[in-house]
Each structure stands twice: as structure tokens, then as C-alpha cells.
Coordinates of C-alpha atoms and ligand atoms in Angstrom, one line a residue:
X1 CA -23.9 -23.4 79.4
X2 CA -22.9 -23.0 75.8
X3 CA -24.7 -25.0 73.3
X4 CA -22.6 -26.6 70.3
X5 CA -23.8 -28.5 67.6
X6 CA -20.9 -28.4 65.1
X7 CA -17.7 -31.3 65.8
X8 CA -15.0 -28.0 64.5
X9 CA -17.1 -25.8 67.1
X10 CA -16.6 -27.8 70.2
X11 CA -13.1 -29.2 69.2
X12 CA -11.6 -25.6 69.4
X13 CA -13.7 -24.5 72.2
X14 CA -12.0 -27.8 74.0
X15 CA -9.2 -26.9 72.9
X16 CA -8.8 -23.3 74.4
X17 CA -9.8 -25.0 78.1
X18 CA -7.0 -27.7 77.5
X19 CA -4.3 -24.5 76.2
X20 CA -5.3 -23.0 79.5
X21 CA -4.6 -25.8 81.7
X22 CA -8.2 -26.8 82.3
X23 CA -9.3 -30.2 82.8
X24 CA -12.5 -31.7 80.8
X25 CA -14.9 -34.0 82.4
X26 CA -17.0 -35.6 79.5
X27 CA -20.4 -36.7 79.2
X28 CA -21.5 -38.9 75.7
X29 CA -25.3 -39.6 76.0
X30 CA -28.0 -40.6 74.2
X31 CA -30.2 -38.2 75.5
X32 CA -33.3 -39.2 77.5
X33 CA -31.8 -38.6 80.6
X34 CA -32.1 -40.0 83.9
X35 CA -30.8 -39.9 87.3
X36 CA -28.4 -42.3 86.3
X37 CA -26.9 -40.3 83.3
X38 CA -27.2 -36.8 85.7
X39 CA -25.0 -38.7 88.6
X40 CA -22.3 -38.7 85.8
X41 CA -22.8 -35.1 84.8
X42 CA -22.8 -34.6 89.2
X43 CA -19.6 -36.5 89.5
X44 CA -17.6 -34.4 86.2
X45 CA -18.7 -31.4 87.9
X46 CA -16.7 -32.6 90.8
X47 CA -13.3 -33.9 89.4
X48 CA -12.9 -31.0 86.6
X49 CA -13.3 -27.6 86.4
X50 CA -15.2 -28.2 82.8
X51 CA -18.0 -30.5 81.9
X52 CA -19.1 -31.2 79.0
X53 CA -21.8 -33.5 77.6
X54 CA -22.9 -34.7 74.2
X55 CA -26.6 -36.1 73.1
X56 CA -26.9 -38.0 70.2
X57 CA -28.3 -40.8 69.0
X58 CA -26.3 -42.7 67.4
X59 CA -27.3 -44.5 64.4
X60 CA -24.7 -46.9 64.5
X61 CA -24.9 -49.0 67.1
X62 CA -28.5 -49.9 66.3
X63 CA -29.3 -52.8 64.2
X64 CA -32.2 -52.8 61.4
X65 CA -35.1 -54.8 63.7
X66 CA -33.6 -52.6 66.7
X67 CA -35.7 -49.4 68.5
X68 CA -33.7 -46.4 66.8
X69 CA -36.8 -44.8 65.4
X70 CA -38.8 -45.4 68.6
X71 CA -35.9 -44.6 71.1
X72 CA -36.6 -41.5 73.3
X73 CA -36.0 -38.4 72.8
X74 CA -36.4 -34.9 74.5
X75 CA -34.0 -32.5 73.7
X76 CA -35.6 -29.3 75.9
X77 CA -36.3 -31.7 78.8
X78 CA -33.0 -32.9 78.6
X79 CA -31.0 -29.2 78.2
X80 CA -32.9 -27.9 81.2
X81 CA -31.6 -30.5 83.3
X82 CA -28.0 -29.9 81.6
X83 CA -28.2 -26.2 82.7
X84 CA -29.8 -26.8 86.3
X85 CA -26.3 -28.6 87.1
X86 CA -24.5 -26.2 85.4
X87 CA -22.3 -28.6 82.8
X88 CA -20.4 -26.0 80.9
X89 CA -21.0 -27.2 77.3
X90 CA -23.9 -29.4 75.3
X91 CA -22.7 -30.6 72.1
X92 CA -26.1 -31.7 70.3
X93 CA -24.8 -33.0 66.6
X94 CA -27.1 -34.6 64.0
X95 CA -26.7 -37.5 62.3
X96 CA -25.1 -35.4 59.2
X97 CA -22.2 -33.6 61.3
X98 CA -21.6 -37.1 62.8
X99 CA -21.4 -39.2 59.7
X100 CA -21.2 -37.2 56.4
X101 CA -21.6 -38.2 53.1
X102 CA -18.4 -40.7 51.9
X103 CA -18.3 -42.0 56.2
X104 CA -16.2 -45.1 55.9
X105 CA -14.2 -45.6 59.3
X106 CA -15.1 -47.6 61.3
X107 CA -13.4 -48.7 65.2
X108 CA -14.1 -52.3 66.1
X109 CA -12.4 -54.4 69.7
X110 CA -12.4 -57.3 68.9
X111 CA -13.1 -60.6 71.0
X112 CA -14.7 -58.9 73.9
X113 CA -17.1 -56.7 71.5
X114 CA -18.6 -60.5 70.6
X115 CA -19.6 -61.8 73.7
X116 CA -22.3 -61.3 76.0
X117 CA -24.8 -58.4 74.2
X118 CA -22.8 -58.7 70.9
X119 CA -24.4 -62.2 70.5
X120 CA -27.3 -60.8 70.3
X121 CA -26.6 -57.3 69.0
X122 CA -24.2 -57.9 66.4
X123 CA -22.7 -54.5 65.5
X124 CA -23.7 -52.8 68.4
X125 CA -20.4 -52.4 70.2
X126 CA -18.6 -51.6 66.4
X127 CA -21.0 -48.5 66.2
X128 CA -20.3 -47.6 70.0
X129 CA -16.5 -47.5 69.7
X130 CA -17.1 -45.8 66.5
X131 CA -18.8 -43.1 67.5
X132 CA -17.1 -43.0 71.5
X133 CA -13.7 -42.5 70.0
X134 CA -14.8 -39.8 67.5
X135 CA -16.2 -38.2 70.1
X136 CA -13.0 -38.7 72.5
X137 CA -11.0 -36.9 69.5
X138 CA -13.9 -34.2 68.8
X139 CA -13.4 -33.1 73.4
X140 CA -10.2 -34.7 73.7
X141 CA -11.5 -35.0 77.3
X142 CA -9.3 -35.7 80.5
X143 CA -11.8 -38.0 82.1
X144 CA -14.6 -39.2 80.4
X145 CA -17.9 -41.0 82.5
X146 CA -20.0 -43.9 81.9
X147 CA -22.4 -46.1 84.2
X148 CA -21.6 -49.4 85.6
X149 CA -25.1 -50.4 84.4
X150 CA -23.9 -51.1 80.8
X151 CA -20.8 -53.1 81.8
X152 CA -19.5 -54.7 78.6
X153 CA -20.0 -51.2 77.0
X154 CA -17.3 -49.8 80.0
X155 CA -14.9 -52.9 79.4
X156 CA -15.1 -52.2 75.6
X157 CA -14.2 -48.8 75.5
X158 CA -11.5 -49.2 78.2
X159 CA -9.7 -51.6 76.1
X160 CA -10.4 -49.1 73.2
X161 CA -9.0 -45.7 75.1
X162 CA -6.1 -48.1 75.7
X163 CA -5.5 -49.7 72.5
X164 CA -5.9 -46.7 70.3
X165 CA -3.9 -44.4 73.0
X166 CA -6.2 -41.9 73.7
X167 CA -5.3 -39.5 76.8
X168 CA -8.2 -40.2 78.8
X169 CA -9.3 -41.5 81.9
X170 CA -12.2 -43.9 82.1
X171 CA -14.4 -43.3 84.9
X172 CA -17.0 -46.2 85.5
X173 CA -19.5 -44.7 88.3
X174 CA -22.4 -46.8 90.1
X175 CA -25.4 -48.0 88.8
X176 CA -28.4 -45.8 89.6
X177 CA -31.8 -47.8 90.5
X178 CA -35.0 -47.5 91.2
X179 CA -36.3 -47.5 94.6
X180 CA -37.0 -51.2 93.8
X181 CA -33.8 -52.2 93.2
X182 CA -34.4 -51.5 88.7
X183 CA -31.7 -50.1 86.7
X184 CA -32.1 -47.3 85.2
X185 CA -32.5 -46.9 81.7
X186 CA -33.7 -44.7 79.7
X187 CA -35.4 -47.8 78.0
X188 CA -37.4 -48.4 80.8
X189 CA -39.7 -45.7 79.5
X190 CA -41.1 -49.0 77.0
X191 CA -42.2 -50.5 79.9
X192 CA -46.3 -50.7 80.4
X193 CA -47.2 -51.1 84.2
X194 CA -47.2 -54.9 84.8
X195 CA -43.9 -54.9 82.4
X196 CA -42.2 -52.7 85.0
X197 CA -43.5 -54.3 87.6
X198 CA -42.2 -57.9 86.4
X199 CA -38.5 -55.9 85.4
X200 CA -37.7 -56.1 89.3
X201 CA -37.0 -59.7 88.4
X202 CA -33.5 -58.4 87.3
X203 CA -32.1 -57.0 90.5
X204 CA -33.8 -60.0 92.5
X205 CA -31.9 -62.4 90.6
X206 CA -28.5 -60.7 90.5
X207 CA -29.2 -60.1 95.0
X208 CA -30.3 -63.7 95.1
X209 CA -26.7 -64.8 93.2
X210 CA -24.9 -62.1 94.9
X211 CA -25.7 -63.4 98.4
X212 CA -25.4 -67.4 97.6
X213 CA -22.1 -66.2 96.4
X214 CA -21.1 -64.4 99.4
X215 CA -22.5 -67.1 101.9
X216 CA -20.5 -69.5 100.2
X217 CA -22.4 -71.4 97.1
X218 CA -19.3 -71.4 94.6
X219 CA -20.8 -73.6 91.8
X220 CA -21.1 -70.8 88.8
X221 CA -23.7 -74.0 87.4
X222 CA -25.5 -73.9 90.5
X223 CA -25.7 -70.0 90.9
X224 CA -26.5 -69.4 86.5
X225 CA -29.3 -72.3 87.3
X226 CA -30.7 -69.8 90.2
X227 CA -30.3 -67.0 88.1
X228 CA -32.4 -68.8 85.0
X229 CA -34.9 -69.8 87.8
X230 CA -36.0 -66.5 89.2
X231 CA -36.0 -65.1 85.6
X232 CA -38.1 -68.0 84.5
X233 CA -40.5 -67.7 87.4
X234 CA -41.9 -64.4 85.9
X235 CA -44.3 -64.8 83.1
X236 CA -43.7 -61.4 81.9
X237 CA -40.0 -62.2 80.7
X238 CA -40.3 -63.7 76.9
X239 CA -36.9 -64.8 76.8
X240 CA -33.5 -64.9 78.8
X241 CA -30.5 -63.9 76.4
X242 CA -28.3 -64.9 79.2
X243 CA -27.7 -64.5 82.9
X244 CA -24.4 -65.8 84.7
X245 CA -21.7 -65.4 86.2
X246 CA -18.5 -63.7 84.3
X247 CA -14.7 -62.7 84.4
X248 CA -15.2 -58.7 84.7
X249 CA -12.2 -58.2 82.2
X250 CA -12.7 -61.1 79.4
X251 CA -16.1 -61.4 80.2
X252 CA -16.1 -65.5 79.8
X253 CA -18.3 -67.4 82.0
X254 CA -16.2 -68.3 84.8
X255 CA -15.5 -72.4 85.7
X256 CA -15.1 -71.3 89.0
X257 CA -16.1 -68.3 91.4
X258 CA -12.9 -66.7 92.8
X259 CA -12.0 -63.0 93.8
X260 CA -14.2 -60.4 91.8
X261 CA -16.5 -61.8 89.3
X262 CA -19.6 -60.4 87.4
X263 CA -23.4 -61.2 87.4
X264 CA -25.0 -60.0 84.7
X265 CA -28.1 -60.9 82.7
X266 CA -30.0 -59.3 79.4
X267 CA -33.8 -60.5 78.9
X268 CA -36.9 -60.0 76.9
X269 CA -39.8 -58.5 78.0
X270 CA -42.2 -57.9 75.2
X271 CA -40.0 -55.7 72.6
X272 CA -38.2 -54.3 75.3
X273 CA -34.5 -55.4 76.2
X274 CA -33.2 -55.2 79.6
X275 CA -29.7 -55.9 81.3
X276 CA -28.0 -55.5 84.4
X277 CA -25.1 -56.5 86.0
X278 CA -23.0 -56.5 89.6
X279 CA -19.9 -57.2 91.0
X280 CA -19.2 -59.4 93.7
X281 CA -15.9 -60.1 95.7
X282 CA -15.7 -63.4 97.0
Ligands
PAF301 O1 -24.1 -45.3 76.9 C1 -24.6 -44.7 75.8 O2 -25.8 -43.8 76.3 C2 -24.2 -44.7 74.4 O3 -23.5 -46.1 74.3 C3 -22.8 -43.8 74.4 C4 -21.7 -44.3 75.2 C5 -23.0 -41.9 74.6 C6 -22.5 -44.0 72.7 O4 -23.7 -43.6 71.7

């Protein structure tokens, strides 16, 4: 595995692979890798000649009161996992490499970035869109892999890839869950044992809502009420930011449950913010 820290160098390396007719699969991450990330790397390995992974804790996607400083970092452990999966390239830039002095260009995907999580994390998707655009420009991957766990992120990235004519296919892979249903996330490491137990309410709320829809409950207001009731029944959940039934393309709350709908939820457990979602086909 080649370890590269400088954008210009990985740009040249990837360009050479493409010139030789090799497809490149790219898995952008912020590190603290779990099985969810590893599933993306495995998928990329299956579908491409070359797999590149990046680890960069992107400061522009964290708000001033958010967890940038305490975000889990484990470069040594992560590198070992990536090497074991036989990825070809690991891109490990630092803040100065990605945002040199004078940096002043941002990518903002309007409308959808302001919905759901965007209401609570105002500049988050602007930071994600900017860094993902930079990474796609540097690597020029044939395919880029993201997890469904960050559903809104995948919608924003698909939009920007289309709008900015990136020659990359966005591949969204299934959420990987713990044995009790909790979606894997680097932020689960913040939870104490009681909060970890309480966090199962997210998956419970999604599965109960999905079952209700599939067995004929077709009022979005009733389903939303059900979801809130499950989450409110867990005393360690300190805030419900949103929970309901949404259109998977526009991310608007639906007026009627028809075709494919998105069940999505964001809560706070003390200082930790957790999100999860499920697609339901009616
Ligand atoms: O999903 C993530 O880990 C990040 O938001 C991403 C896509 C790597 C951009 O920093």
C-alpha cells in the first residue's frame, strides 16, 4: 500500500492508473474506521482495479461548538486495517495541504443542504461538499463509495457530482449495524455503557415505523407520532432533532406514504448526536 500525504503526488499517481486504463474506486473517510468503512473498501476492491482510501478529519464540516477536537483519531490502527484489506493507496493529507493559506472557495449544494441535519448543523454540508469536491478532483475516481447511514450526505454528494459534472459514479452502500441494530458510527465511541444501551432506541423506532407502514399504516403524521413515542420513551435521549417520514430525493416530509419513503431520525444522547435512517418500499 502506498501512503501519500501530498495532493499533487496522489493526483499524479491516480492519473497514471487512469492512463493505463485502470478503474479507481475511492473511499473518503475521516478515520476511526469501523466495519461500515471496511465494507466500503471491500466493495471498492471488488468493483475496481485500484482502491484509494483517504483519511482526513475535515475541519470545515464541524461547527464551532462541535466535536472536531475530540473526534476519534487512530491513524496507526486505521492504516493497519486498510493494509490488511489490501487497498492500494492511502491518502493522508493534513489541514495545511487541504486548506492552504488564502483558501477561499467553497461548494454549497443549495436547498437539500439546509434540510434535516442542515437545520441543526448550518454549514456542515458546505464543508462536506467542499472537501468531497476537492478529493474527487484530486483522485478522479471511477467510483466513490459512501454509506447509507449518512443518507443526506449521499443525496448532497450525488447532486454535486451531477451539477459539477464530475466523471464519478457515486455508490451508496448499506448501513452496517451492531448485533442489536445500532448503526455503526465513529461517534458511538463517545457513548458510556448506559447511553450505548439507550442508543438502540433509534433502530427500534425505525423498525417499528417500517413494520407499521408495511402492515398498512399510511398516515405520515401517525408514523411520526409513533417514532417520537419510541424515542421519548428512552430517558437518556436528551433531544429529538427530527424523526419522521421523508421523500428520499427532496428530503421533504411527505404528505402521503406512497412508493419509496425515507424514515430518518437524529437525536442527542447527552453530548453525542446520533443519526440513522431506513428506506421503506410500500
Ligand atoms: O462521511 C464522512 O466520513 C465524511 O463526511 C466525508 C465524506 C469523508 C467528508 O469529510
